[in-house]
C-alpha atoms as one frame of an Amber mdcrd trajectory, in Angstrom:
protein
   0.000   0.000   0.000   2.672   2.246  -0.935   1.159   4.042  -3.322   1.378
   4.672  -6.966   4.798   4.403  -8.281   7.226   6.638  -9.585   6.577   8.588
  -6.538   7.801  12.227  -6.495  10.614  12.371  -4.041   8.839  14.452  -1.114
   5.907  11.879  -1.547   7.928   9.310  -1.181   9.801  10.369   1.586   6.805
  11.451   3.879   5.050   8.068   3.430   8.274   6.646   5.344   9.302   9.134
   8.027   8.004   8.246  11.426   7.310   4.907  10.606   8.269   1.815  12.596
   9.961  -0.201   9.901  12.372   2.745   8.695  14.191   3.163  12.719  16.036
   6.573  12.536  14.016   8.451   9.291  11.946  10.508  11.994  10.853  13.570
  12.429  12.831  16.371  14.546  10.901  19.161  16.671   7.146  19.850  16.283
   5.737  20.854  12.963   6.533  17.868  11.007   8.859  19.727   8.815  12.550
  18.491   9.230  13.638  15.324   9.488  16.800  13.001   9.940  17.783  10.267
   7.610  20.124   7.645   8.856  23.201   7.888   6.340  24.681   4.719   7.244
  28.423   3.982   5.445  28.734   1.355   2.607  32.160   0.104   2.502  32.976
  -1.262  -0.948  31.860  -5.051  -1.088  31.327  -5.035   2.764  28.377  -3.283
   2.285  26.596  -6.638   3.131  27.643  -6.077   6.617  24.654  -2.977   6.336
  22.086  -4.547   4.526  19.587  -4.576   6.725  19.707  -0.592   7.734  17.234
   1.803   7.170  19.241   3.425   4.793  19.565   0.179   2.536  15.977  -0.180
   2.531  15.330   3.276   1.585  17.399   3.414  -1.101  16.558   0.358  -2.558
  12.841   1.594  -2.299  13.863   4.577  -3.680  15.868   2.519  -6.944  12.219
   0.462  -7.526  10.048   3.500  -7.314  12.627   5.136 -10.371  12.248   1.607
 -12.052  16.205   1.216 -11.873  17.291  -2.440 -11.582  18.474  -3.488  -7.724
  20.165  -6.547  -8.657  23.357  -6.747  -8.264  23.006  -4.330  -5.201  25.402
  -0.869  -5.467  24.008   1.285  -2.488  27.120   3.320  -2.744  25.814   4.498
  -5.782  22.086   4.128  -5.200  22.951   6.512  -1.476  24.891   9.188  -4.164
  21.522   9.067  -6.521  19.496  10.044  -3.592  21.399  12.815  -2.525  22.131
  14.246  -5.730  17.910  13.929  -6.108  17.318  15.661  -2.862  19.489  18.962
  -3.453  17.669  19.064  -6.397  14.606  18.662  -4.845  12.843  22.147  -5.173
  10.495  21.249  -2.320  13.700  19.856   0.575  16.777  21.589   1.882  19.898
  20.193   3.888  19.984  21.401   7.425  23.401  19.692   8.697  25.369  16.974
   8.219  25.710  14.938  11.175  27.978  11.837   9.476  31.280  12.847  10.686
  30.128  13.160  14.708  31.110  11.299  17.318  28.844   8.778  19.275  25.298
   8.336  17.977  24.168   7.043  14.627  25.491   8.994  11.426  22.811  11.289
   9.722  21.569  14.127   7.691  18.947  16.320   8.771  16.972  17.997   5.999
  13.949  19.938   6.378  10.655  20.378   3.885   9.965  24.059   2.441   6.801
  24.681   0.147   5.498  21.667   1.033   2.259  21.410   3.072   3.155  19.848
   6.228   1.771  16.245   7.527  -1.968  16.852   9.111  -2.189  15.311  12.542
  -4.403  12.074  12.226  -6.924  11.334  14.881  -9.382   7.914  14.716 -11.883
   7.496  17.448 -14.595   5.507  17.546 -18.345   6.190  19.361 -20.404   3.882
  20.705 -24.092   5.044  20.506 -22.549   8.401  19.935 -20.040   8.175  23.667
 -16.248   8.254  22.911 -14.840   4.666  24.002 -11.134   4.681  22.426  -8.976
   7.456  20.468  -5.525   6.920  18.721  -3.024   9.159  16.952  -2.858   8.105
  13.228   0.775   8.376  12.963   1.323   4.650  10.898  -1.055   1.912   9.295
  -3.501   1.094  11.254  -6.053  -2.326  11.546  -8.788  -1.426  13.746 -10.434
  -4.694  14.722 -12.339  -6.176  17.998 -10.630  -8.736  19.782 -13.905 -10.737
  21.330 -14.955 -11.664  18.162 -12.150 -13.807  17.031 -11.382 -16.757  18.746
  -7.784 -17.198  20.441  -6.298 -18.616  17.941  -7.235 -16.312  14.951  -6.117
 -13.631  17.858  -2.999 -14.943  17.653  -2.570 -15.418  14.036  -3.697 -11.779
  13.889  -0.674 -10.905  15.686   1.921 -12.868  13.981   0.866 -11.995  10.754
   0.897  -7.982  11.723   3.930  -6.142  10.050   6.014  -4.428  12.237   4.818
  -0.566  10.635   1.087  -1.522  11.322  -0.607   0.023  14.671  -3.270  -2.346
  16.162  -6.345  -0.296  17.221  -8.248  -2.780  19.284 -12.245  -1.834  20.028
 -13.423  -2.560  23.424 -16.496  -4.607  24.633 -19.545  -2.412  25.515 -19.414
  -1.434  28.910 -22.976  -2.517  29.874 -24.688  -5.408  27.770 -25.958  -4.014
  24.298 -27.429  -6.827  22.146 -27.604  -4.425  18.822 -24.003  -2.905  19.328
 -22.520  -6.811  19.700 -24.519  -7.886  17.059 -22.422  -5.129  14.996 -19.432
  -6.385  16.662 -19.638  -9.915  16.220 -19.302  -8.881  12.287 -16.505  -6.508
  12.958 -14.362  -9.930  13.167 -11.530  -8.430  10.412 -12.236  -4.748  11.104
 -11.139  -1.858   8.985  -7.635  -1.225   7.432  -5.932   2.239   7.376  -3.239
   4.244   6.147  -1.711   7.553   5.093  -0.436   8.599   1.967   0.959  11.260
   0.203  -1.416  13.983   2.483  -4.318  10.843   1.719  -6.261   8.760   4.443
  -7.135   5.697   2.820  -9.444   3.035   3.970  -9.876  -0.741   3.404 -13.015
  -2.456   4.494 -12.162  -6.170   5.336 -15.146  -6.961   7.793 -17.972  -8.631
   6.963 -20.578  -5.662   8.299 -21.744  -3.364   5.754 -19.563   0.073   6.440
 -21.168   3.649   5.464 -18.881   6.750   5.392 -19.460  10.895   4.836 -17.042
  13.428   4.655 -17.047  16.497   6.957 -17.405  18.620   3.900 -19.993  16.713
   2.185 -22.224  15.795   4.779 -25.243  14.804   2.608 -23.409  12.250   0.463
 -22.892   8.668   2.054 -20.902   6.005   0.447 -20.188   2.586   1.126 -17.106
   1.013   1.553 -16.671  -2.226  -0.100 -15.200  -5.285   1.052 -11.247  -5.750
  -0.215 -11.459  -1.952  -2.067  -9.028   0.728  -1.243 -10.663   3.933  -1.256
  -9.197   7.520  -0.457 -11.465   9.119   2.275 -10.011  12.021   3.046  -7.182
  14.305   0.586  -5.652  16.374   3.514  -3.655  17.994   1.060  -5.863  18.995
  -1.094  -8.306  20.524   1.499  -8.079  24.747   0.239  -8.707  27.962   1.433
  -9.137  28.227   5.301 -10.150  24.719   6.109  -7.928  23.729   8.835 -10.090
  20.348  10.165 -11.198  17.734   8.239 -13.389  14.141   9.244 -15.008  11.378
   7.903 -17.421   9.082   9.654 -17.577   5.324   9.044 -20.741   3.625  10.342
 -19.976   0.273  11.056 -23.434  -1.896  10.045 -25.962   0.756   9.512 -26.540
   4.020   7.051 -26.492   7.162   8.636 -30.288   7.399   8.331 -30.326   5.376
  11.039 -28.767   5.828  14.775 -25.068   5.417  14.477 -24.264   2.273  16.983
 -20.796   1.812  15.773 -18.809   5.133  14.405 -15.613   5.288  13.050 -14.123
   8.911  12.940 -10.890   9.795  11.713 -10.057  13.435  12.185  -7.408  15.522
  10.331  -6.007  18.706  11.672  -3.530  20.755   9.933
């Protein structure tokens, strides 16, 4: 769920910051603007000894996304493409260079200009319209409810979870609600989702029927369908003055009915 490829470099770049499977390409300060990447040294053929760094992975990304070959590896030259690709980068500027300090991991810190910062992400979820569970946004994210898988699908659930994917996990109703655990019980495989490029995107995989609206169209509801990725909300895109943007996602139920089950995921820029 990358994204499209051939990626523009700032595109590609904030899809990975922050996130768990790329330790050391994070974020410095608040704002969301300037960032560190982990400029790890290739030594000639040794370079196997640093495969498995951020760096590599980045740059090999970075290689595939440009459709350049990765095979045989050459991250000395693939770390001197990306470089050369940032300073030209209208949108990115160097900050410092932080590879010739001592202690701590080598780096560069860079920092985004004329490029609309990352929205803070918000998803919290209502029961009967009462706030039961909130999470930052900040990396995929499978929002699913334990109870109604059995042990053993629990645990396949979290073997199978990549490393870079949040689990958001909904609680039981506090006091016993026959319609909200009938919605539940077909909540088994929840709801998939993930940010990029400025885009919240959303992939239905439970069995309930799942409605969703937009803040700024309030009077159009869609449905989700099972196994389809859909863009819900274009952060990036929002103009003029609009600094907050939702979407709801009723779980089992239009909105012409009573929302028992509502998904919200809230972007603030």
């Amino acid at each position: 769920m990358a994204g499209p490829s051939r990626q523009q470099l700032p595109d590609f770049l904030l899809g990975r910051i922050g996130r768990r499977a790329y330790p050391g390409l994070a974020w410095q300060g608040p704002g969301r603007t300037v960032f560190s990447v982990p400029w790890t040294r290739f030594d000639g053929e040794n370079f196997e000894l640093n495969r498995d760094t951020t760096l590599f992975k980045l740059l090999q990304e970075w290689e595939t996304n440009q459709g350049r070959p990765v095979n045989p590896p050459n991250p000395t030259k693939w770390k001197a493409r990306l470089r050369n690709a940032i300073a030209r980068s209208r949108e990115i500027e160097e900050v410092s260079d932080q590879t010739r300090e001592e202690g701590g991991q080598p780096c560069r810190v860079y920092r985004f200009i004329d490029h609309a910062p990352l929205p803070s992400i918000l998803v919290s979820v209502f029961y009967r319209g009462v706030e039961v569970t909130l999470h930052p946004l900040e990396t995929d994210c499978w929002v699913v409810y334990p109870p109604a898988l059995s042990p053993h699908e629990q645990q396949q659930v979290l073997q199978t979870l990549p490393p870079d994917v949040a689990l958001l996990k909904l609680p039981s109703p506090v006091v016993p609600d026959d319609p909200i655990n009938q919605v539940l019980s077909n909540f088994r495989q929840g709801i998939f989702l993930y940010v990029s490029a400025g885009c919240v995107y959303a992939v239905r995989r439970c069995a309930a029927r799942v409605y969703w609206r937009r803040s700024d169209s309030p009077d159009v509801e869609n449905v989700l369908q099972r196994d389809e990725t859909v863009q819900i909300l274009d952060c990036a895109g929002a103009g003029g003055d609009v600094q907050t943007l939702s979407v709801d996602l009723s779980v089992g139920q239009s909105f012409m009915c009573y929302g028992l089950v509502v998904v919200v995921v809230t972007a603030t820029r």
